[in-house]
Coordinates of C-alpha atoms in Angstrom, one line a residue:
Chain A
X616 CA 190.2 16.0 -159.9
X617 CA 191.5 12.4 -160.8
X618 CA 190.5 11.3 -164.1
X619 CA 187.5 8.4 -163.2
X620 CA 188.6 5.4 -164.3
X621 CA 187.0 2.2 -164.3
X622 CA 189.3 -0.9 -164.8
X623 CA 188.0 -4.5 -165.8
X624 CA 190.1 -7.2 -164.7
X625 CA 187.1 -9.6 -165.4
X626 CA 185.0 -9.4 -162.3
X627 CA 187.5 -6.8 -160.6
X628 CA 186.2 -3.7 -161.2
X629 CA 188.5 -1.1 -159.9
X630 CA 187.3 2.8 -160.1
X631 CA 189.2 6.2 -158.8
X632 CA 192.7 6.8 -157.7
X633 CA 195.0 4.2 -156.5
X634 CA 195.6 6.5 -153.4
X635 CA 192.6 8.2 -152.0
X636 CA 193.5 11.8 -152.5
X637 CA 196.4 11.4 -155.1
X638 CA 197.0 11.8 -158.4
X639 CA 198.3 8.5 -158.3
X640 CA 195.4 6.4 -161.2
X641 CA 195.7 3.6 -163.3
X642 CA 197.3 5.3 -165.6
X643 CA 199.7 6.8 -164.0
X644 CA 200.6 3.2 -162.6
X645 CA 200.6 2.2 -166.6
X646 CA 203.0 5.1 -167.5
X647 CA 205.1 3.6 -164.3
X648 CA 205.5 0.5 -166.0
X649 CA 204.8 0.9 -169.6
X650 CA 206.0 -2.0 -171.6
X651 CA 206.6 -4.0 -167.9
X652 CA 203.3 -4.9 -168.1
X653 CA 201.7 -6.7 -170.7
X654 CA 197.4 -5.2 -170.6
X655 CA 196.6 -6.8 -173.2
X656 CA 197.4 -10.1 -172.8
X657 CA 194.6 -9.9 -170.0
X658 CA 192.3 -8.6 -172.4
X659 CA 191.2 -6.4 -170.1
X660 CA 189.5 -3.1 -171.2
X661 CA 189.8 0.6 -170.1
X662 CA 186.8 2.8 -170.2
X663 CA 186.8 6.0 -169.5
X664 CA 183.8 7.3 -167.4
X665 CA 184.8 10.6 -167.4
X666 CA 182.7 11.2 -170.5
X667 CA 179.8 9.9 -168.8
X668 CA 180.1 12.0 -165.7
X669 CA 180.4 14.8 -168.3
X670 CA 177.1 14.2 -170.1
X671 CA 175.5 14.4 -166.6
X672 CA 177.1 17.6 -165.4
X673 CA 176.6 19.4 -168.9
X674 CA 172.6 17.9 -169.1
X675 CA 173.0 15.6 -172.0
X676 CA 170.7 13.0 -171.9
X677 CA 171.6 11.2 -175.1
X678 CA 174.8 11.0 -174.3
X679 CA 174.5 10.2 -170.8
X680 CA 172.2 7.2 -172.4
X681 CA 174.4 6.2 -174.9
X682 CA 177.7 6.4 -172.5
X683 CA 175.9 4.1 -170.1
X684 CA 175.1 1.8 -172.6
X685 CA 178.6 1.9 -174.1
X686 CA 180.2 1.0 -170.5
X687 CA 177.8 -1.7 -170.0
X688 CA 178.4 -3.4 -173.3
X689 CA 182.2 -2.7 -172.2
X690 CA 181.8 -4.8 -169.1
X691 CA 182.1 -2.1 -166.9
X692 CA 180.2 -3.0 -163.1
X693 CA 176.7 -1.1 -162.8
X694 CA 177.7 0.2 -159.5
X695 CA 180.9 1.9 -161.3
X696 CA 179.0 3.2 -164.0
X697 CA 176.2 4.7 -160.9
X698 CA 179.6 6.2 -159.1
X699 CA 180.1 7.8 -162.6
X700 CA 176.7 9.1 -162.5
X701 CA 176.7 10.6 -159.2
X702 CA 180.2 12.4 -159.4
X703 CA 178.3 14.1 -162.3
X704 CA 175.2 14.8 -160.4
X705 CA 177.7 16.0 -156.9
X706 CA 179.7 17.9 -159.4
X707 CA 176.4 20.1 -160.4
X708 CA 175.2 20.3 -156.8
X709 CA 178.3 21.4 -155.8
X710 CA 177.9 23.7 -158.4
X711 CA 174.6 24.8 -157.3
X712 CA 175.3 25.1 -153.6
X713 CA 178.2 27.9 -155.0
X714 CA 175.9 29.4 -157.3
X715 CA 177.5 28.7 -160.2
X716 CA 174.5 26.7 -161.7
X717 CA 170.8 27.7 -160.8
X718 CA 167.6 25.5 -161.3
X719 CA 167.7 25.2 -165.4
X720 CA 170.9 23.0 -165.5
X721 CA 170.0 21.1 -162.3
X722 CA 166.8 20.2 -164.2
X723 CA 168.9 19.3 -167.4
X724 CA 171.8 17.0 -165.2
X725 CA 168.6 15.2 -163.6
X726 CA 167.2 14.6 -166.8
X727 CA 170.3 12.7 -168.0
X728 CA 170.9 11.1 -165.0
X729 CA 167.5 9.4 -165.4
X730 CA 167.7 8.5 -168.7
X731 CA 170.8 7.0 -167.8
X732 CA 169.3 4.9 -165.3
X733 CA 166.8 4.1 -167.1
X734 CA 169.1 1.8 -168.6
X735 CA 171.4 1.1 -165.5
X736 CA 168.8 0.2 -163.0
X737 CA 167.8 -3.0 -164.3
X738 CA 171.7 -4.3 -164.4
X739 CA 171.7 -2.8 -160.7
X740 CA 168.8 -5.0 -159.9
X741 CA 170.7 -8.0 -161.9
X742 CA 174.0 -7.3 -160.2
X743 CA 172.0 -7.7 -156.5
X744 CA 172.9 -4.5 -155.6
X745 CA 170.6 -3.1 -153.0
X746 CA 170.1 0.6 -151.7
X747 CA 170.7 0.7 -148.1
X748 CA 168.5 2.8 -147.0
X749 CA 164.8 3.6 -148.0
X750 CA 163.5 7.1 -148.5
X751 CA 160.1 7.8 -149.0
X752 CA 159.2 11.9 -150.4
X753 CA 156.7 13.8 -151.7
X754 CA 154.8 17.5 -151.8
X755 CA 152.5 18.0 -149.2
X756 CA 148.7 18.3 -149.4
X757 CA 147.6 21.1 -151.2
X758 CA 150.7 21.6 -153.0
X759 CA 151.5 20.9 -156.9
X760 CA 155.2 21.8 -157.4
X761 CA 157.5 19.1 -157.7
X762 CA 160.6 20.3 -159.2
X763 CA 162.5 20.6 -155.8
X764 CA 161.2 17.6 -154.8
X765 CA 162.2 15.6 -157.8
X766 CA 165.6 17.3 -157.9
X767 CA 166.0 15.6 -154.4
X768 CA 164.6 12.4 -155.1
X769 CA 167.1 12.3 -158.0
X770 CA 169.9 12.9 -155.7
X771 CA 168.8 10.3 -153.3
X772 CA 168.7 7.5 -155.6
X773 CA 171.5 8.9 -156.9
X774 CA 173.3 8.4 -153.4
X775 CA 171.9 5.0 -153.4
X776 CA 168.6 5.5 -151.5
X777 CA 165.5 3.2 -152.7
X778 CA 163.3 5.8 -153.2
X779 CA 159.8 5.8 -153.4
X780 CA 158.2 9.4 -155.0
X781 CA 154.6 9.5 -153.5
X782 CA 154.5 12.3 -156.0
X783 CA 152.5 15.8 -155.5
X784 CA 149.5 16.7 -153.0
X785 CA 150.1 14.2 -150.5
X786 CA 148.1 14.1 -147.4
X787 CA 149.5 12.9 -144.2
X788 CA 148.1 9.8 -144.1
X789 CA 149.7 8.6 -147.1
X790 CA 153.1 9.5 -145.7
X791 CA 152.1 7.5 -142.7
X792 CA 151.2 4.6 -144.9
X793 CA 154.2 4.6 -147.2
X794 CA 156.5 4.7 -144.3
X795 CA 155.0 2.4 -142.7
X796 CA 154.8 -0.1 -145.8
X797 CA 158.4 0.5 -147.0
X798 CA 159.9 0.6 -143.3
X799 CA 161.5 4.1 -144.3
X800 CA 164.4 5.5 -142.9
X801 CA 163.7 8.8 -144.1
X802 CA 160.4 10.7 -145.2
X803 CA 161.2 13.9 -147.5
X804 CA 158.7 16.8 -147.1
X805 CA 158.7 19.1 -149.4
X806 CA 156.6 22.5 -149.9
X807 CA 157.3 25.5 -152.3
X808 CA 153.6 27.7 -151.2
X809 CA 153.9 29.3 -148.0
X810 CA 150.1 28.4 -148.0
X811 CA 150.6 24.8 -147.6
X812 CA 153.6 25.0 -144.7
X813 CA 151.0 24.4 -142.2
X814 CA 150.5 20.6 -143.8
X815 CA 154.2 20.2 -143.4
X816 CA 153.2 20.9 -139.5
X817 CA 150.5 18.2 -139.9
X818 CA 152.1 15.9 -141.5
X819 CA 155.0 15.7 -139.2
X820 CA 152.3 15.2 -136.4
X821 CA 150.6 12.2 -137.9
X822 CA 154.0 10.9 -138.6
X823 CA 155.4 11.1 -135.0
X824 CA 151.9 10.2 -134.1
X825 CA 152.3 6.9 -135.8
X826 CA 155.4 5.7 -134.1
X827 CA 158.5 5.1 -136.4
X828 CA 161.0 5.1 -134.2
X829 CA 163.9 4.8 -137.2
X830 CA 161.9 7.1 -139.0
X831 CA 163.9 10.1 -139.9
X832 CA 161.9 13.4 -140.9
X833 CA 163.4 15.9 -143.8
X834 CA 161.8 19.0 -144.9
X835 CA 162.7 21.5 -147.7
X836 CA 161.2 23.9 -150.3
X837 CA 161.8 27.5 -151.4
X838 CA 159.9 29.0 -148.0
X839 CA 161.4 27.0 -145.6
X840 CA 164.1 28.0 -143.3
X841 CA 166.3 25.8 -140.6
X842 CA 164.1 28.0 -138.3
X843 CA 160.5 26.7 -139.5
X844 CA 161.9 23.0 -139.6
X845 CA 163.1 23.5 -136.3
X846 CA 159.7 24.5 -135.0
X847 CA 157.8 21.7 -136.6
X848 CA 159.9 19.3 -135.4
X849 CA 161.7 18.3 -138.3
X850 CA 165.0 16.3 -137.7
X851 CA 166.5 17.8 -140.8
X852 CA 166.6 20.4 -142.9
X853 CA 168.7 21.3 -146.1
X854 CA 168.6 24.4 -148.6
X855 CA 168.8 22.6 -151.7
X856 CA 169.0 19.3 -153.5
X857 CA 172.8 19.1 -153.1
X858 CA 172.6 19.8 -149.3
X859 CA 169.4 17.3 -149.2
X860 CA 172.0 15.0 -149.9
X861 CA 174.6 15.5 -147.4
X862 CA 172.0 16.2 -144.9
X863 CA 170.6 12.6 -145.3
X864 CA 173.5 10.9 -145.1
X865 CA 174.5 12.4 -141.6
X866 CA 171.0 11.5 -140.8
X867 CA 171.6 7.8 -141.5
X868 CA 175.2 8.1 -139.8
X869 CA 174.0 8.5 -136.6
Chain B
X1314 CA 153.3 54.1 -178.3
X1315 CA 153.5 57.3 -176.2
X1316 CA 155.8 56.6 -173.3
X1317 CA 154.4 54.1 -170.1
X1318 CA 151.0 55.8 -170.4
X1319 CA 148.6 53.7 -172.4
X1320 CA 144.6 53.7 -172.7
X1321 CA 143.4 55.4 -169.6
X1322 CA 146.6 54.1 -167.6
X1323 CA 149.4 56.6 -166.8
X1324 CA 151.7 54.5 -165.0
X1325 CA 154.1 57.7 -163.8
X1326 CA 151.0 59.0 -162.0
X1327 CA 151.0 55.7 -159.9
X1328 CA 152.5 55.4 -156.6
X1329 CA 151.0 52.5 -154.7
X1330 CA 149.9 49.0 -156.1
X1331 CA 147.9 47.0 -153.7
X1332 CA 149.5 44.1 -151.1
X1333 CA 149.0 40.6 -151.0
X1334 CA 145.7 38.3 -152.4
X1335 CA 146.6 34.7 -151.3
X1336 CA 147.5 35.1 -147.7
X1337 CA 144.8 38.1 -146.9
X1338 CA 142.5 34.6 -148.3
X1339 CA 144.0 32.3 -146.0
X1340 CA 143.3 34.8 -143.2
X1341 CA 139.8 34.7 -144.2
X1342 CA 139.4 30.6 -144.3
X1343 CA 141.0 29.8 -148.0
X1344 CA 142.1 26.1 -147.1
X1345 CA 145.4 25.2 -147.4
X1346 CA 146.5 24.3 -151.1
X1347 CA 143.6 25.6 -152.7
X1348 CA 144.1 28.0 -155.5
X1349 CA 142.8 31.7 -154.4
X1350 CA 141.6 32.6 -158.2
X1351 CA 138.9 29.6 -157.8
X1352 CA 137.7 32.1 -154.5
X1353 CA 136.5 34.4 -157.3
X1354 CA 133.7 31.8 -157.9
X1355 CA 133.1 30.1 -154.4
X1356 CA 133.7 33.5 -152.1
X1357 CA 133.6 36.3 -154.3
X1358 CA 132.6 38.2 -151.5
X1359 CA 135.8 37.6 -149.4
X1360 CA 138.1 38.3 -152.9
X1361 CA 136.1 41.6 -153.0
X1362 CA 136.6 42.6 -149.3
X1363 CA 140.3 41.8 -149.9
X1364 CA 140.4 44.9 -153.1
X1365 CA 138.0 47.3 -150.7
X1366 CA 140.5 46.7 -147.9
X1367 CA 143.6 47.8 -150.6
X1368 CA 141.7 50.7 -152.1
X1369 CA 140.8 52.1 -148.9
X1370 CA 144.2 51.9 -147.3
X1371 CA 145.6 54.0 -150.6
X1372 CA 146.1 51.4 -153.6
X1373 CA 146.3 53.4 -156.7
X1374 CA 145.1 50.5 -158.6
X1375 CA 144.0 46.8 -158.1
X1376 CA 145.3 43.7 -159.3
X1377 CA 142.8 40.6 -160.2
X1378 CA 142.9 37.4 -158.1
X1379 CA 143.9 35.7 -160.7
X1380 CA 147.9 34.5 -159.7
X1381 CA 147.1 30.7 -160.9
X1382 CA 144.6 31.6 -163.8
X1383 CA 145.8 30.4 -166.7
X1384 CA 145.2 26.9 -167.8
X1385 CA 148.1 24.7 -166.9
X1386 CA 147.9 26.1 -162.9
X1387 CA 144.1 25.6 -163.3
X1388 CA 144.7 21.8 -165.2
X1389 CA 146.2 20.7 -161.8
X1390 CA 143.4 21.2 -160.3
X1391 CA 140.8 19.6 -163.1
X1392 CA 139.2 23.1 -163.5
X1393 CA 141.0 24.6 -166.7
X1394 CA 137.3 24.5 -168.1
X1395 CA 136.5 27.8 -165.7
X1396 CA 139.2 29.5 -167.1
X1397 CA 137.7 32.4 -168.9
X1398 CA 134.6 32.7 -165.8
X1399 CA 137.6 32.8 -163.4
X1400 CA 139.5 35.5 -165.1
X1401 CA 136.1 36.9 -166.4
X1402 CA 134.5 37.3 -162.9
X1403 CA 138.2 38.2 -160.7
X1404 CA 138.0 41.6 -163.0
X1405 CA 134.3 42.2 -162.2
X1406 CA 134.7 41.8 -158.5
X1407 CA 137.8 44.2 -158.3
X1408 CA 135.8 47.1 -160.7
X1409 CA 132.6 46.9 -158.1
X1410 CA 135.3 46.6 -155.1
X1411 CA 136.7 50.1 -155.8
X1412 CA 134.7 51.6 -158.8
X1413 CA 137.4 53.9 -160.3
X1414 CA 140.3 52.6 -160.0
X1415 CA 142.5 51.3 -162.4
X1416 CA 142.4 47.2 -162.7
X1417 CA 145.8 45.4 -163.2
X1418 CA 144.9 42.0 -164.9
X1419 CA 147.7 39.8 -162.4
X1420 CA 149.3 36.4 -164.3
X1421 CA 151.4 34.5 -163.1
X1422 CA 154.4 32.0 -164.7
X1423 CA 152.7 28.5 -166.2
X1424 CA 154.5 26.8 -163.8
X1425 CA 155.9 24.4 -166.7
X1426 CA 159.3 24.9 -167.6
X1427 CA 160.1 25.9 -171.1
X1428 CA 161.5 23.6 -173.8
X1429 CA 164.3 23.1 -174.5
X1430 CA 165.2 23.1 -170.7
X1431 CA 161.8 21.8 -170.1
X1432 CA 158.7 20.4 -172.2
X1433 CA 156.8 23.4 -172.7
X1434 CA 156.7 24.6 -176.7
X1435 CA 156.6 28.3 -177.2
X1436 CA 153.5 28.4 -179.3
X1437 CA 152.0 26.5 -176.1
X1438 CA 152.8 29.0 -173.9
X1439 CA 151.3 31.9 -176.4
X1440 CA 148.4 30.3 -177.0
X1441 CA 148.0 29.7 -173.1
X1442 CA 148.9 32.9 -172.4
X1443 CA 146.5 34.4 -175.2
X1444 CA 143.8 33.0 -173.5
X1445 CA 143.9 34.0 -169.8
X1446 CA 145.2 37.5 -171.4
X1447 CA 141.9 37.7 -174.1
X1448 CA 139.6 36.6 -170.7
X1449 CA 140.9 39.5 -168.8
X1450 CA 140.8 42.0 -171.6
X1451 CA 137.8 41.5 -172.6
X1452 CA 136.5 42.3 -168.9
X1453 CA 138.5 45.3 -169.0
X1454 CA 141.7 45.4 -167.5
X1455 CA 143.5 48.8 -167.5
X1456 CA 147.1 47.1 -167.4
X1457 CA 148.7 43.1 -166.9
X1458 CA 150.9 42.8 -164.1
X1459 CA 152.9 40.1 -164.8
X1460 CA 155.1 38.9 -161.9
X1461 CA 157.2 36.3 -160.2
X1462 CA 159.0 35.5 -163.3
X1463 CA 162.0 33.4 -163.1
X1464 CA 163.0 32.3 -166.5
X1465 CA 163.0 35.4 -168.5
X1466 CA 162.2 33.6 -171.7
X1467 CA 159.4 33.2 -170.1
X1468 CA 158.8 36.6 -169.1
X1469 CA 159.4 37.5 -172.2
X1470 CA 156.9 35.1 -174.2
X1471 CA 154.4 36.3 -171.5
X1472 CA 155.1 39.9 -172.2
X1473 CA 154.6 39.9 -175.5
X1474 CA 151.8 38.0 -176.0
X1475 CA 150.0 41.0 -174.5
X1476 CA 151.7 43.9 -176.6
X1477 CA 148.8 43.2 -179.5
X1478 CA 146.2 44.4 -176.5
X1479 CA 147.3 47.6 -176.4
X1480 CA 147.2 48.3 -172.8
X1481 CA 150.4 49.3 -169.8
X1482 CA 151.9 45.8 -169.1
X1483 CA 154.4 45.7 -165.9
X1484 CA 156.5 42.7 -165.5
X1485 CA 158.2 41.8 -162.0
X1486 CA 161.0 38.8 -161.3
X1487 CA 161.4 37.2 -157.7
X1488 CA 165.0 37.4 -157.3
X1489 CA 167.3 35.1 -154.5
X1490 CA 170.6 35.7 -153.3
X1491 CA 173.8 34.2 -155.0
X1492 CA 176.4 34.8 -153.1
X1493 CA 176.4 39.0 -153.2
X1494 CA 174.9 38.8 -156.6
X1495 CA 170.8 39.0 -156.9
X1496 CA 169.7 36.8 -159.0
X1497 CA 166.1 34.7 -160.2
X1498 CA 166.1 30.9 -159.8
X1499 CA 167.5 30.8 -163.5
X1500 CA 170.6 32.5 -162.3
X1501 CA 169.4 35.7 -164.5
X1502 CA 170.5 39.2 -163.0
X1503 CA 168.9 42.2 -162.8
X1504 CA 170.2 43.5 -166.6
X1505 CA 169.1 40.7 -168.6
X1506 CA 166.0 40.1 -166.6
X1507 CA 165.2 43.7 -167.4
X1508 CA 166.2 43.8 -171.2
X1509 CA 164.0 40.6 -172.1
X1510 CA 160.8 42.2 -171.1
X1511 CA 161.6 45.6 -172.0
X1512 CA 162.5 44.5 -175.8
X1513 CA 159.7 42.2 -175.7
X1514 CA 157.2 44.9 -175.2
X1515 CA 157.0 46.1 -171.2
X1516 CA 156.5 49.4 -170.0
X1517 CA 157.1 48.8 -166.4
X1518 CA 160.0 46.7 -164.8
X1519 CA 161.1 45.1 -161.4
X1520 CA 161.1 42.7 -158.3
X1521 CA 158.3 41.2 -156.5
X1522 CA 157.8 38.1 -153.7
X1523 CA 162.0 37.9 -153.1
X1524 CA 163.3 34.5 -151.4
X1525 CA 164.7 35.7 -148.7
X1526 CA 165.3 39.0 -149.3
X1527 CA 165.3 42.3 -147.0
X1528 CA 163.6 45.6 -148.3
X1529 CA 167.0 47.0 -148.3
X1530 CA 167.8 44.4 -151.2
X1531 CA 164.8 45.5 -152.8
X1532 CA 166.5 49.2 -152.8
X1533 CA 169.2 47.1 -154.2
X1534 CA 167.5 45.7 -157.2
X1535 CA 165.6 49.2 -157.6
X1536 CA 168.9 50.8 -158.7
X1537 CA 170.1 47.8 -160.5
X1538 CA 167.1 48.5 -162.8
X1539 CA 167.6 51.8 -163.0
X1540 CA 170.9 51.5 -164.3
X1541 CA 169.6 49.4 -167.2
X1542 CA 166.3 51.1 -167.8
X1543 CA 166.1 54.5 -166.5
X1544 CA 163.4 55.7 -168.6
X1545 CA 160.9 53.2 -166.8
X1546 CA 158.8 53.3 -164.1
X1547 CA 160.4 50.7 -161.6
X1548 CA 157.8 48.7 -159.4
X1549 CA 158.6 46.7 -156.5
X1550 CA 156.5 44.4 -154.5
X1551 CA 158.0 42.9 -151.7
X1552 CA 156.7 40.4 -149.5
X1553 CA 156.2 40.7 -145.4
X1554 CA 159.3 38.2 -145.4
X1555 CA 159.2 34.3 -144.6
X1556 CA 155.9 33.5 -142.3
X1557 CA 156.8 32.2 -139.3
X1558 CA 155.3 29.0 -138.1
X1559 CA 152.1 30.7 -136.1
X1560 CA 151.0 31.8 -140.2
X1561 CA 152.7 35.8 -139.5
X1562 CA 155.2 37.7 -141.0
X1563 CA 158.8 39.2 -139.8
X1564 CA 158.0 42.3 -141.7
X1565 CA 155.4 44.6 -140.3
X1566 CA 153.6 48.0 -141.7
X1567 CA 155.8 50.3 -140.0
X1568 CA 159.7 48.7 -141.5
X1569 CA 157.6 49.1 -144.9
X1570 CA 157.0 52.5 -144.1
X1571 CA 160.5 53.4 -143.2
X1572 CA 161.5 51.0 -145.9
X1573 CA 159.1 53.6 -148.6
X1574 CA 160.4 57.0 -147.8
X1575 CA 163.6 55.8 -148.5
X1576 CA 163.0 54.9 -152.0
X1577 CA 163.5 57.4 -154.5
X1578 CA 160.7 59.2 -156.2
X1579 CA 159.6 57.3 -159.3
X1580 CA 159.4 54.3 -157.7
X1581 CA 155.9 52.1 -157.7
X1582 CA 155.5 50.5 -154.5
X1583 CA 152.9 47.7 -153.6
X1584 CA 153.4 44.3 -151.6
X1585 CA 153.1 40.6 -152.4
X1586 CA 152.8 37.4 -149.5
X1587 CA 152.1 38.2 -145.8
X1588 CA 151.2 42.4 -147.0
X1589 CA 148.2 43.8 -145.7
X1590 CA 146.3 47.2 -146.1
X1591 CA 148.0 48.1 -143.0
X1592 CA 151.9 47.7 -145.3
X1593 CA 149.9 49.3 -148.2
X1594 CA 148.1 52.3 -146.0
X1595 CA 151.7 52.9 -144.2
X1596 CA 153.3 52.9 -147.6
X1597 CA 150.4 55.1 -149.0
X1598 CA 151.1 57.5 -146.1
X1599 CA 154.7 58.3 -147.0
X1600 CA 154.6 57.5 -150.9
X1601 CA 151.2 59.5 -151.9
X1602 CA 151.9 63.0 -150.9

């Protein structure tokens, strides 16, 4: 993968390859023209996100901390720095989806990645950049367990979703009213008791019931299958918190 | 300690554990969400008609509704006050269910995750531990099952917490499929899952409540933990398989059966989510003789 650069030419920030695809980076282009071109005289800084990203994949929250705050101070653009982030966070998805990490260092990588933007979402705000999309998630009625739904709310506001977490035991009506309130483009169900999949069913209902045309539905949790989301009339479905992701996305595509 | 057989418990003269709790509940009206151990204090009756229904379809022993019973499970729900009555009373109904048989005091993971991957300390989970554990002993469990692990840190905290009671302890995983490996949600396979509780004090090893798993991987797992610990007794407990949207189960009583006299001898057999007595009596049928 192409070193992640970030490159400050004052208000240009200028992240990745040169050539999508290539190995061609910035400082490739510097080797290219080492002593043609005078850096400095810009005084322009290089920071390398690549740490950062790092701190996510390996679950290092003080580091993931400290390397935001670092690029900040640096000048590098929050929405560089949140690119950073989420290569780190589609790094250990990726990871996950191949089973080559399982739920402990997903928990870590999320737990970095919010201390991180702890710190980065406020320069986000400053910087007036705005999710696209809202999603609104939480575990349906009856059920406590939120670590797959976290995990997924993580990734969506990693993947530049305003997010609001409606948190655990959440009966219909609330979804109704959230999505309602927020104008969501997506609602995120999530169950992990098979004794609770029937409120999934029900809260689907109230939700089509209400009439959100844009609305999107999502469902996910340890017992469900592409089958079961099918049958409650789901519009999406997605094994994991990595897949949540992608699944979303084609969601808002079309 | 002489072998798996501790106290009154021989666990190579078991064959059969009992089925599912939870979804027999539902069946019976347990609303959606609510924890089945609280049913041991609002419908003990129903709890008991579950065991009776197990015992009389062949369960060698019982296991206490008490899944959720320990105090951070129970602190969800406000009622971690009720913790020793719920524990006390899910032994008593299973004794008068089926007078006799041996009772398997059932716990379940806290649910937390443990530090440093999580918040939870070790001495928090012994002491939480300790005092579901000291509730059901001192009602007079035979055994603990101990099942559904997925950390094995975990499992092993859990495990030997309950060595100082002096009583057969079993400890089950749920394991997923990675790939053509089987593995828990920690990514742990069958060999290090298997060596935590065994050094940490358990007699009896294996796999319960699978994501997504046929019996066939179950066979799978069975010699996996055979290979590692072939002087144990190896218990699984599948489940009936994912329920479908009308609230059933792909698995019925008769691929359990088939499933069962497949296994080799030596193997304890019981079910988890979606069993009934009818998995359990079909099992009993082709296991007991």
């Amino acid at each position: 993968m192409t070193a992640f650069m970030a490159v400050m030419t004052g208000s240009l920030t200028w992240l990745g390859p040169l050539v999508p695809g290539s190995n061609l980076d910035i400082f490739s282009l510097f080797d290219l023209h080492q002593g043609g071109i005078r850096w400095q005289r810009h005084r322009r800084q290089i920071v390398d996100l690549q740490p950062l990203t790092q701190s996510i994949v390996g679950g290092k929250r003080k580091d993931a901390k400290e390397h935001t705050e670092q690029a900040l101070a640096a000048g590098v653009g929050p929405e560089a720095i949140l690119a950073a982030l989420v290569a780190g966070m589609d790094e250990i998805g990726g990871r996950f989806q191949r089973n080559e990490a399982f739920v402990p260092e997903m928990l870590i990588a999320a737990r970095a990645m919010k201390e991180a933007m702890s710190v980065l979402e406020p320069e986000l705000l400053k910087a007036g950049i705005r999710p696209e999309f809202t999603a609104v998630i939480g575990t349906v009625q009856g059920d406590l367990h939120d670590i797959g739904k976290n995990l997924v709310a993580m990734m969506w506001k990693g993947a530049n979703f305003n997010v609001v977490d409606l948190g655990t035991n959440v009966e219909a009506e609330r979804f109704v009213a959230a999505a309602q309130e927020h104008q969501a483009d997506l609602v995120g169900l999530s169950a992990l008791l098979t004794t609770t999949m029937p409120n999934m069913k029900a809260t689907i209902e109230a939700l089509k019931a209400a009439g959100l045309p844009k609305t999107k539905i999502m469902v996910g949790g340890a017992p469900i299958t592409q089958e079961f989301a099918d049958e409650i009339g789901a519009d999406g479905f997605a094994p994991d918190a990595a897949g949540a992701v992608q699944v979303a996305r084609t969601l808002m595509a079309g | 300690m002489p072998g798996p057989g501790v106290g009154d418990v021989n666990l190579n003269g078991l064959k059969v554990l009992d089925g599912g709790m939870g979804t027999m509940l539902m069946e019976r009206g347990l609303p959606p969400g609510t924890p089945s151990c609280l049913w041991v204090l609002d419908h003990p009756d129903a709890v008991a008609d579950v065991h009776r229904g197990y015992a009389d379809a062949g369960a060698m022993a019982l296991t206490t509704n008490t899944f959720g019973a320990n105090r951070w499970q129970l602190a969800l729900h406000g009622r971690e006050g009720e913790l020793a009555e719920v524990n006390r009373l899910a032994v008593e109904i299973a004794r008068t269910a089926a007078p006799g048989l041996p009772i398997l005091g059932d716990i379940g993971p806290s649910g937390e995750v443990l530090a440093p991957t999580g918040e939870l300390e070790p001495e928090e989970l012994a002491a939480g531990v300790r005092s579901q554990a000291e509730a059901l002993a001192s009602a007079g469990v035979d055994g603990f099952l101990v099942e559904t692990f997925s950390d094995p840190a975990e499992a092993a905290a859990t495990v030997a917490e309950l060595v100082p009671f002096r009583r057969p302890i079993l400890a089950t995983f749920t394991f997923q499929k990675a790939g053509d490996r089987l593995v828990t949600a920690w990514g742990t396979e069958v060999a290090a899952a298997c060596r935590a509780v065994i050094a940490a004090g358990a007699h009896a090893v294996g796999a319960n409540c699978g994501t997504d798993l046929t019996l066939e991987d179950y066979s799978r797992l069975a010699l996996l933990f055979c290979g590692v610990a072939p002087e144990r007794v190896i218990v699984l407990q599948p489940n009936a398989g994912p329920p479908d949207p009308t609230g059933g189960h792909r698995l019925d009583a008769n691929l359990f059966a088939a499933w069962a006299r497949s296994l080799p001898e030596g193997i304890l057999v019981g079910g988890c989510c979606g069993t009934t007595p009818q998995h359990i009596r079909a099992m009993s049928e082709v296991r007991s003789r």
